[in-house]
Amino acid sequence: MSGAAKLLVLNAGSSSLKFKIFGLEPFAAGVSGMFDRIGDAANCTLKASAAADAAGGKGRKWELKIPAKDHVGAMQNIMEFIKENVSSGFAREVVAVGHRIVHGLEISQPVLLNDKSIAKIREAAVLAPLHNPPGLQGIEAAESVFRGVPQVAVFDTAFHQTMPPHAYMYGLPYDMYEKHKIRRYGFHGTSHQYLVEQAAEMLGKPVSETNVITCHLGNGSSIAAVRGGQCIDTTMGMTPLEGLLMGTRCGDVDPAVVLHIQKQLKLSIQDTDTLLNKKSGLLGLTGSNDLRAVIDGAHRGEPRSVLGLAMFVYRVQKYIGAYTAALLGKVDAVVFSAGIGENSSIIRGLILEPLKGMGMVLDPAANAATVGGKQGAISVPASPVKLFVIPTDEELAIAHQTLKASGRAG
Ligand code: AMP
């Protein structure tokens, strides 16, 4: 893909910077990778891989230890890496850059980045303190190397903007919403939208005629109820803390618990925030935020791992039930995706086996075989509700939306 116009998608985390390059002539995914542990000079790594190309190439993988003190440094190292391994003229070939940004307040569509939209992302950082600041660093990093190239922000919250008020409002005084924008926003929207579009193809129906429940289960997890391609409810709220039990986040909790912690245990606001977002969930319950370790612990009979696993599974089942009701009992498909949803046939089995009575009939052999990035149905052919595993591809969805927003055909 050397020489031709390219699009770059960036996804900045607190200490990571993911990238994916797309060729535009013709449109095709190329090299992707991730700079991890930015700021930790001893362990900073750049991992990248190249998909086997259409002409029958074999694909390639790289793993390099390179220090980067911040996102701008990581971006410069990524540029060096791409120059050496992908295309020497990369800096000139990039025609647009797409960024995954978690929160955009009321912005519901991808936007071209300028002073005004960047100010909005900064304003929204109060509601996404873990995610928007690194997103802004990713933007700054890209601006430092691609001056004048259109940059687009694609918001995690966008897909959920179709939720009706009865789903997005909290039972708080109305002022809280009007004056302070306190409402449910939802996240992982780019992923849920992608999953719904893929599910519609697998169902052989137009998206507008489908009712789908999408389960994005990874370190951060959320579920969405989607009617006719439009989100009607999702488990995350004003921030990505609400809903399911996650790797390090508590998910649903009585808000009075938070007051109690602060009053009785004298925890500061900052410490409470860290407790709920970074020390809770599977980590807080079992000692590991990695579901694989929790499953191993449960196999060894460790009571906390057994509990953590049961809680994770139960909350997913509970929301699948709730969203079946939100979709008035008419569900075409339930989709599983992200690190856990794509890879753990054990978890999918634990969630789905007891839901047979809701018309969700798992095929154990198909379930066991559909792991490691495979896409397919895991329900028996006669299952009234289809069960699908679909590897999410947020970068691809961001690439399409970036092309549209920057005035290039998708
Ligand atoms: P993500 O945030 O989508 O990258 O997902 C990461 C999470 O997926 C990890 O923290 C693991 O807990 C989980 N995961 C990945 N592979 C497996 C597996 N085979 N079984 C259970 N969990 C897995």
PDB file of N, CA and C in Angstrom, residues 8-91:
ATOM      1  N   LEU A   8      -5.613   7.319   8.671  1.00  0.00           N
ATOM      2  CA  LEU A   8      -5.069   6.803   9.921  1.00  0.00           C
ATOM      3  C   LEU A   8      -6.142   6.921  11.001  1.00  0.00           C
ATOM      4  N   VAL A   9      -6.368   5.829  11.727  1.00  0.00           N
ATOM      5  CA  VAL A   9      -7.300   5.875  12.856  1.00  0.00           C
ATOM      6  C   VAL A   9      -6.511   5.736  14.147  1.00  0.00           C
ATOM      7  N   LEU A  10      -6.756   6.635  15.102  1.00  0.00           N
ATOM      8  CA  LEU A  10      -6.058   6.600  16.387  1.00  0.00           C
ATOM      9  C   LEU A  10      -7.062   6.405  17.523  1.00  0.00           C
ATOM     10  N   ASN A  11      -6.652   5.609  18.497  1.00  0.00           N
ATOM     11  CA  ASN A  11      -7.493   5.350  19.668  1.00  0.00           C
ATOM     12  C   ASN A  11      -6.579   5.447  20.887  1.00  0.00           C
ATOM     13  N   ALA A  12      -6.641   6.609  21.564  1.00  0.00           N
ATOM     14  CA  ALA A  12      -5.704   6.852  22.669  1.00  0.00           C
ATOM     15  C   ALA A  12      -6.314   6.455  23.996  1.00  0.00           C
ATOM     16  N   GLY A  13      -5.607   5.613  24.753  1.00  0.00           N
ATOM     17  CA  GLY A  13      -5.994   5.284  26.126  1.00  0.00           C
ATOM     18  C   GLY A  13      -5.076   6.020  27.083  1.00  0.00           C
ATOM     19  N   SER A  14      -5.253   5.802  28.400  1.00  0.00           N
ATOM     20  CA  SER A  14      -4.470   6.589  29.356  1.00  0.00           C
ATOM     21  C   SER A  14      -2.970   6.354  29.190  1.00  0.00           C
ATOM     22  N   SER A  15      -2.552   5.107  28.888  1.00  0.00           N
ATOM     23  CA  SER A  15      -1.122   4.882  28.681  1.00  0.00           C
ATOM     24  C   SER A  15      -0.885   4.095  27.395  1.00  0.00           C
ATOM     25  N   SER A  16      -1.832   4.202  26.471  1.00  0.00           N
ATOM     26  CA  SER A  16      -1.662   3.462  25.210  1.00  0.00           C
ATOM     27  C   SER A  16      -2.112   4.314  24.030  1.00  0.00           C
ATOM     28  N   LEU A  17      -1.615   3.966  22.873  1.00  0.00           N
ATOM     29  CA  LEU A  17      -2.048   4.627  21.639  1.00  0.00           C
ATOM     30  C   LEU A  17      -2.175   3.544  20.569  1.00  0.00           C
ATOM     31  N   LYS A  18      -3.439   3.232  20.199  1.00  0.00           N
ATOM     32  CA  LYS A  18      -3.673   2.228  19.152  1.00  0.00           C
ATOM     33  C   LYS A  18      -3.755   2.944  17.826  1.00  0.00           C
ATOM     34  N   PHE A  19      -3.288   2.298  16.757  1.00  0.00           N
ATOM     35  CA  PHE A  19      -3.427   2.900  15.429  1.00  0.00           C
ATOM     36  C   PHE A  19      -3.800   1.837  14.405  1.00  0.00           C
ATOM     37  N   LYS A  20      -4.465   2.275  13.361  1.00  0.00           N
ATOM     38  CA  LYS A  20      -4.739   1.381  12.231  1.00  0.00           C
ATOM     39  C   LYS A  20      -4.693   2.210  10.960  1.00  0.00           C
ATOM     40  N   ILE A  21      -3.997   1.679   9.976  1.00  0.00           N
ATOM     41  CA  ILE A  21      -3.858   2.390   8.699  1.00  0.00           C
ATOM     42  C   ILE A  21      -4.789   1.745   7.675  1.00  0.00           C
ATOM     43  N   PHE A  22      -5.480   2.586   6.906  1.00  0.00           N
ATOM     44  CA  PHE A  22      -6.325   2.071   5.826  1.00  0.00           C
ATOM     45  C   PHE A  22      -5.846   2.668   4.512  1.00  0.00           C
ATOM     46  N   GLY A  23      -5.666   1.810   3.501  1.00  0.00           N
ATOM     47  CA  GLY A  23      -5.397   2.305   2.153  1.00  0.00           C
ATOM     48  C   GLY A  23      -6.724   2.730   1.552  1.00  0.00           C
ATOM     49  N   LEU A  24      -6.702   3.766   0.698  1.00  0.00           N
ATOM     50  CA  LEU A  24      -7.980   4.256   0.154  1.00  0.00           C
ATOM     51  C   LEU A  24      -8.186   3.892  -1.310  1.00  0.00           C
ATOM     52  N   GLU A  25      -7.130   3.384  -1.958  1.00  0.00           N
ATOM     53  CA  GLU A  25      -7.252   3.115  -3.403  1.00  0.00           C
ATOM     54  C   GLU A  25      -6.752   1.720  -3.725  1.00  0.00           C
ATOM     55  N   PRO A  26      -7.530   0.668  -3.497  1.00  0.00           N
ATOM     56  CA  PRO A  26      -8.896   0.636  -2.990  1.00  0.00           C
ATOM     57  C   PRO A  26      -8.891   0.648  -1.467  1.00  0.00           C
ATOM     58  N   PHE A  27     -10.102   0.808  -0.886  1.00  0.00           N
ATOM     59  CA  PHE A  27     -10.210   0.858   0.572  1.00  0.00           C
ATOM     60  C   PHE A  27      -9.845  -0.512   1.147  1.00  0.00           C
ATOM     61  N   ALA A  28      -8.826  -0.534   2.017  1.00  0.00           N
ATOM     62  CA  ALA A  28      -8.409  -1.818   2.622  1.00  0.00           C
ATOM     63  C   ALA A  28      -7.643  -1.550   3.897  1.00  0.00           C
ATOM     64  N   ALA A  29      -7.853  -2.430   4.894  1.00  0.00           N
ATOM     65  CA  ALA A  29      -7.116  -2.290   6.155  1.00  0.00           C
ATOM     66  C   ALA A  29      -5.676  -2.734   5.941  1.00  0.00           C
ATOM     67  N   GLY A  30      -4.753  -1.990   6.534  1.00  0.00           N
ATOM     68  CA  GLY A  30      -3.339  -2.349   6.416  1.00  0.00           C
ATOM     69  C   GLY A  30      -2.749  -2.657   7.773  1.00  0.00           C
ATOM     70  N   VAL A  31      -1.651  -1.993   8.087  1.00  0.00           N
ATOM     71  CA  VAL A  31      -0.947  -2.275   9.341  1.00  0.00           C
ATOM     72  C   VAL A  31      -1.716  -1.656  10.520  1.00  0.00           C
ATOM     73  N   SER A  32      -1.772  -2.407  11.611  1.00  0.00           N
ATOM     74  CA  SER A  32      -2.359  -1.848  12.822  1.00  0.00           C
ATOM     75  C   SER A  32      -1.436  -2.173  13.981  1.00  0.00           C
ATOM     76  N   GLY A  33      -1.577  -1.432  15.065  1.00  0.00           N
ATOM     77  CA  GLY A  33      -0.691  -1.701  16.190  1.00  0.00           C
ATOM     78  C   GLY A  33      -1.056  -0.900  17.403  1.00  0.00           C
ATOM     79  N   MET A  34      -0.236  -1.061  18.413  1.00  0.00           N
ATOM     80  CA  MET A  34      -0.519  -0.392  19.679  1.00  0.00           C
ATOM     81  C   MET A  34       0.774  -0.078  20.403  1.00  0.00           C
ATOM     82  N   PHE A  35       0.896   1.156  20.836  1.00  0.00           N
ATOM     83  CA  PHE A  35       1.976   1.563  21.718  1.00  0.00           C
ATOM     84  C   PHE A  35       1.444   1.427  23.124  1.00  0.00           C
ATOM     85  N   ASP A  36       2.080   0.607  23.936  1.00  0.00           N
ATOM     86  CA  ASP A  36       1.548   0.338  25.271  1.00  0.00           C
ATOM     87  C   ASP A  36       2.530   0.809  26.339  1.00  0.00           C
ATOM     88  N   ARG A  37       2.020   1.094  27.518  1.00  0.00           N
ATOM     89  CA  ARG A  37       2.797   1.543  28.674  1.00  0.00           C
ATOM     90  C   ARG A  37       3.613   2.798  28.365  1.00  0.00           C
ATOM     91  N   ILE A  38       2.947   3.740  27.723  1.00  0.00           N
ATOM     92  CA  ILE A  38       3.586   5.031  27.448  1.00  0.00           C
ATOM     93  C   ILE A  38       3.962   5.675  28.782  1.00  0.00           C
ATOM     94  N   GLY A  39       5.171   6.207  28.868  1.00  0.00           N
ATOM     95  CA  GLY A  39       5.618   6.852  30.107  1.00  0.00           C
ATOM     96  C   GLY A  39       6.403   5.913  31.007  1.00  0.00           C
ATOM     97  N   ASP A  40       6.370   4.605  30.747  1.00  0.00           N
ATOM     98  CA  ASP A  40       7.099   3.623  31.555  1.00  0.00           C
ATOM     99  C   ASP A  40       8.266   3.131  30.681  1.00  0.00           C
ATOM    100  N   ALA A  41       9.380   3.890  30.732  1.00  0.00           N
ATOM    101  CA  ALA A  41      10.482   3.701  29.774  1.00  0.00           C
ATOM    102  C   ALA A  41      10.965   2.253  29.680  1.00  0.00           C
ATOM    103  N   ALA A  42      10.973   1.533  30.816  1.00  0.00           N
ATOM    104  CA  ALA A  42      11.531   0.174  30.806  1.00  0.00           C
ATOM    105  C   ALA A  42      10.627  -0.825  30.076  1.00  0.00           C
ATOM    106  N   ASN A  43       9.316  -0.547  30.088  1.00  0.00           N
ATOM    107  CA  ASN A  43       8.387  -1.557  29.544  1.00  0.00           C
ATOM    108  C   ASN A  43       7.587  -1.118  28.319  1.00  0.00           C
ATOM    109  N   CYS A  44       7.879   0.103  27.847  1.00  0.00           N
ATOM    110  CA  CYS A  44       7.135   0.662  26.724  1.00  0.00           C
ATOM    111  C   CYS A  44       7.314  -0.222  25.476  1.00  0.00           C
ATOM    112  N   THR A  45       6.218  -0.704  24.904  1.00  0.00           N
ATOM    113  CA  THR A  45       6.372  -1.552  23.709  1.00  0.00           C
ATOM    114  C   THR A  45       5.484  -1.078  22.570  1.00  0.00           C
ATOM    115  N   LEU A  46       5.963  -1.328  21.375  1.00  0.00           N
ATOM    116  CA  LEU A  46       5.173  -1.086  20.172  1.00  0.00           C
ATOM    117  C   LEU A  46       4.934  -2.452  19.526  1.00  0.00           C
ATOM    118  N   LYS A  47       3.665  -2.875  19.519  1.00  0.00           N
ATOM    119  CA  LYS A  47       3.318  -4.135  18.856  1.00  0.00           C
ATOM    120  C   LYS A  47       2.516  -3.784  17.616  1.00  0.00           C
ATOM    121  N   ALA A  48       2.834  -4.426  16.505  1.00  0.00           N
ATOM    122  CA  ALA A  48       2.086  -4.128  15.287  1.00  0.00           C
ATOM    123  C   ALA A  48       1.927  -5.395  14.465  1.00  0.00           C
ATOM    124  N   SER A  49       0.920  -5.388  13.612  1.00  0.00           N
ATOM    125  CA  SER A  49       0.762  -6.523  12.707  1.00  0.00           C
ATOM    126  C   SER A  49       0.202  -6.039  11.382  1.00  0.00           C
ATOM    127  N   ALA A  50       0.561  -6.762  10.337  1.00  0.00           N
ATOM    128  CA  ALA A  50       0.054  -6.444   9.009  1.00  0.00           C
ATOM    129  C   ALA A  50      -0.796  -7.605   8.557  1.00  0.00           C
ATOM    130  N   ALA A  51      -2.031  -7.301   8.158  1.00  0.00           N
ATOM    131  CA  ALA A  51      -2.915  -8.362   7.663  1.00  0.00           C
ATOM    132  C   ALA A  51      -2.342  -8.897   6.354  1.00  0.00           C
ATOM    133  N   ALA A  52      -2.596 -10.189   6.077  1.00  0.00           N
ATOM    134  CA  ALA A  52      -2.199 -10.741   4.778  1.00  0.00           C
ATOM    135  C   ALA A  52      -2.933  -9.943   3.715  1.00  0.00           C
ATOM    136  N   ASP A  53      -2.210  -9.438   2.716  1.00  0.00           N
ATOM    137  CA  ASP A  53      -2.898  -8.567   1.754  1.00  0.00           C
ATOM    138  C   ASP A  53      -3.652  -9.386   0.706  1.00  0.00           C
ATOM    139  N   ALA A  54      -4.479  -8.662  -0.045  1.00  0.00           N
ATOM    140  CA  ALA A  54      -5.360  -9.331  -1.002  1.00  0.00           C
ATOM    141  C   ALA A  54      -4.567 -10.126  -2.034  1.00  0.00           C
ATOM    142  N   ALA A  55      -3.324  -9.703  -2.306  1.00  0.00           N
ATOM    143  CA  ALA A  55      -2.519 -10.399  -3.324  1.00  0.00           C
ATOM    144  C   ALA A  55      -1.912 -11.694  -2.785  1.00  0.00           C
ATOM    145  N   GLY A  56      -2.246 -12.047  -1.554  1.00  0.00           N
ATOM    146  CA  GLY A  56      -1.785 -13.333  -1.024  1.00  0.00           C
ATOM    147  C   GLY A  56      -0.561 -13.225  -0.135  1.00  0.00           C
ATOM    148  N   GLY A  57      -0.221 -12.002   0.329  1.00  0.00           N
ATOM    149  CA  GLY A  57       0.896 -11.845   1.261  1.00  0.00           C
ATOM    150  C   GLY A  57       0.624 -12.620   2.539  1.00  0.00           C
ATOM    151  N   LYS A  58       1.676 -12.837   3.335  1.00  0.00           N
ATOM    152  CA  LYS A  58       1.502 -13.716   4.493  1.00  0.00           C
ATOM    153  C   LYS A  58       1.148 -12.992   5.783  1.00  0.00           C
ATOM    154  N   GLY A  59       1.254 -11.677   5.799  1.00  0.00           N
ATOM    155  CA  GLY A  59       1.039 -10.951   7.045  1.00  0.00           C
ATOM    156  C   GLY A  59       2.332 -10.954   7.852  1.00  0.00           C
ATOM    157  N   ARG A  60       2.433 -10.002   8.789  1.00  0.00           N
ATOM    158  CA  ARG A  60       3.663  -9.887   9.576  1.00  0.00           C
ATOM    159  C   ARG A  60       3.344  -9.384  10.953  1.00  0.00           C
ATOM    160  N   LYS A  61       4.206  -9.688  11.909  1.00  0.00           N
ATOM    161  CA  LYS A  61       4.030  -9.156  13.267  1.00  0.00           C
ATOM    162  C   LYS A  61       5.331  -8.539  13.746  1.00  0.00           C
ATOM    163  N   TRP A  62       5.243  -7.466  14.514  1.00  0.00           N
ATOM    164  CA  TRP A  62       6.416  -6.814  15.108  1.00  0.00           C
ATOM    165  C   TRP A  62       6.179  -6.633  16.602  1.00  0.00           C
ATOM    166  N   GLU A  63       7.246  -6.701  17.388  1.00  0.00           N
ATOM    167  CA  GLU A  63       7.167  -6.311  18.798  1.00  0.00           C
ATOM    168  C   GLU A  63       8.488  -5.629  19.151  1.00  0.00           C
ATOM    169  N   LEU A  64       8.419  -4.333  19.452  1.00  0.00           N
ATOM    170  CA  LEU A  64       9.644  -3.560  19.682  1.00  0.00           C
ATOM    171  C   LEU A  64       9.570  -2.867  21.031  1.00  0.00           C
ATOM    172  N   LYS A  65      10.678  -2.868  21.749  1.00  0.00           N
ATOM    173  CA  LYS A  65      10.722  -2.097  22.996  1.00  0.00           C
ATOM    174  C   LYS A  65      11.301  -0.728  22.652  1.00  0.00           C
ATOM    175  N   ILE A  66      10.456   0.310  22.715  1.00  0.00           N
ATOM    176  CA  ILE A  66      10.930   1.672  22.425  1.00  0.00           C
ATOM    177  C   ILE A  66      10.366   2.594  23.497  1.00  0.00           C
ATOM    178  N   PRO A  67      11.211   3.395  24.147  1.00  0.00           N
ATOM    179  CA  PRO A  67      10.667   4.303  25.158  1.00  0.00           C
ATOM    180  C   PRO A  67       9.896   5.470  24.525  1.00  0.00           C
ATOM    181  N   ALA A  68       8.814   5.893  25.178  1.00  0.00           N
ATOM    182  CA  ALA A  68       8.090   7.105  24.761  1.00  0.00           C
ATOM    183  C   ALA A  68       7.567   7.752  26.033  1.00  0.00           C
ATOM    184  N   LYS A  69       7.878   9.024  26.228  1.00  0.00           N
ATOM    185  CA  LYS A  69       7.509   9.621  27.520  1.00  0.00           C
ATOM    186  C   LYS A  69       6.052  10.099  27.556  1.00  0.00           C
ATOM    187  N   ASP A  70       5.490  10.355  26.373  1.00  0.00           N
ATOM    188  CA  ASP A  70       4.087  10.769  26.319  1.00  0.00           C
ATOM    189  C   ASP A  70       3.500  10.391  24.952  1.00  0.00           C
ATOM    190  N   HIS A  71       2.238  10.796  24.734  1.00  0.00           N
ATOM    191  CA  HIS A  71       1.576  10.398  23.491  1.00  0.00           C
ATOM    192  C   HIS A  71       2.234  11.022  22.254  1.00  0.00           C
ATOM    193  N   VAL A  72       2.744  12.261  22.398  1.00  0.00           N
ATOM    194  CA  VAL A  72       3.409  12.894  21.252  1.00  0.00           C
ATOM    195  C   VAL A  72       4.664  12.083  20.898  1.00  0.00           C
ATOM    196  N   GLY A  73       5.404  11.662  21.935  1.00  0.00           N
ATOM    197  CA  GLY A  73       6.607  10.838  21.702  1.00  0.00           C
ATOM    198  C   GLY A  73       6.228   9.506  21.061  1.00  0.00           C
ATOM    199  N   ALA A  74       5.124   8.902  21.557  1.00  0.00           N
ATOM    200  CA  ALA A  74       4.681   7.612  21.000  1.00  0.00           C
ATOM    201  C   ALA A  74       4.305   7.778  19.532  1.00  0.00           C
ATOM    202  N   MET A  75       3.627   8.898  19.215  1.00  0.00           N
ATOM    203  CA  MET A  75       3.212   9.156  17.826  1.00  0.00           C
ATOM    204  C   MET A  75       4.431   9.275  16.923  1.00  0.00           C
ATOM    205  N   GLN A  76       5.460   9.984  17.428  1.00  0.00           N
ATOM    206  CA  GLN A  76       6.677  10.134  16.610  1.00  0.00           C
ATOM    207  C   GLN A  76       7.342   8.780  16.372  1.00  0.00           C
ATOM    208  N   ASN A  77       7.341   7.927  17.402  1.00  0.00           N
ATOM    209  CA  ASN A  77       7.923   6.589  17.236  1.00  0.00           C
ATOM    210  C   ASN A  77       7.103   5.733  16.268  1.00  0.00           C
ATOM    211  N   ILE A  78       5.775   5.887  16.353  1.00  0.00           N
ATOM    212  CA  ILE A  78       4.918   5.141  15.413  1.00  0.00           C
ATOM    213  C   ILE A  78       5.236   5.594  13.980  1.00  0.00           C
ATOM    214  N   MET A  79       5.424   6.919  13.808  1.00  0.00           N
ATOM    215  CA  MET A  79       5.730   7.460  12.472  1.00  0.00           C
ATOM    216  C   MET A  79       7.046   6.870  11.940  1.00  0.00           C
ATOM    217  N   GLU A  80       8.047   6.811  12.813  1.00  0.00           N
ATOM    218  CA  GLU A  80       9.339   6.229  12.411  1.00  0.00           C
ATOM    219  C   GLU A  80       9.153   4.778  11.984  1.00  0.00           C
ATOM    220  N   PHE A  81       8.386   4.047  12.811  1.00  0.00           N
ATOM    221  CA  PHE A  81       8.133   2.630  12.536  1.00  0.00           C
ATOM    222  C   PHE A  81       7.444   2.466  11.173  1.00  0.00           C
ATOM    223  N   ILE A  82       6.416   3.309  10.927  1.00  0.00           N
ATOM    224  CA  ILE A  82       5.672   3.190   9.669  1.00  0.00           C
ATOM    225  C   ILE A  82       6.567   3.554   8.487  1.00  0.00           C
ATOM    226  N   LYS A  83       7.394   4.605   8.691  1.00  0.00           N
ATOM    227  CA  LYS A  83       8.298   5.039   7.610  1.00  0.00           C
ATOM    228  C   LYS A  83       9.221   3.893   7.192  1.00  0.00           C
ATOM    229  N   GLU A  84       9.722   3.172   8.194  1.00  0.00           N
ATOM    230  CA  GLU A  84      10.656   2.081   7.906  1.00  0.00           C
ATOM    231  C   GLU A  84       9.978   0.834   7.365  1.00  0.00           C
ATOM    232  N   ASN A  85       8.771   0.537   7.893  1.00  0.00           N
ATOM    233  CA  ASN A  85       8.183  -0.774   7.596  1.00  0.00           C
ATOM    234  C   ASN A  85       6.977  -0.762   6.663  1.00  0.00           C
ATOM    235  N   VAL A  86       6.354   0.419   6.487  1.00  0.00           N
ATOM    236  CA  VAL A  86       5.138   0.444   5.674  1.00  0.00           C
ATOM    237  C   VAL A  86       5.326   1.307   4.437  1.00  0.00           C
ATOM    238  N   SER A  87       5.636   2.583   4.671  1.00  0.00           N
ATOM    239  CA  SER A  87       5.782   3.486   3.529  1.00  0.00           C
ATOM    240  C   SER A  87       6.651   4.676   3.936  1.00  0.00           C
ATOM    241  N   SER A  88       7.694   4.947   3.169  1.00  0.00           N
ATOM    242  CA  SER A  88       8.624   6.020   3.553  1.00  0.00           C
ATOM    243  C   SER A  88       7.956   7.393   3.443  1.00  0.00           C
ATOM    244  N   GLY A  89       6.916   7.515   2.608  1.00  0.00           N
ATOM    245  CA  GLY A  89       6.270   8.829   2.434  1.00  0.00           C
ATOM    246  C   GLY A  89       4.985   8.961   3.224  1.00  0.00           C
ATOM    247  N   PHE A  90       4.823   8.151   4.287  1.00  0.00           N
ATOM    248  CA  PHE A  90       3.547   8.069   5.019  1.00  0.00           C
ATOM    249  C   PHE A  90       3.006   9.436   5.445  1.00  0.00           C
ATOM    250  N   ALA A  91       3.915  10.293   5.974  1.00  0.00           N
ATOM    251  CA  ALA A  91       3.461  11.593   6.494  1.00  0.00           C
ATOM    252  C   ALA A  91       2.731  12.390   5.408  1.00  0.00           C
TER     253      ALA A  91
END
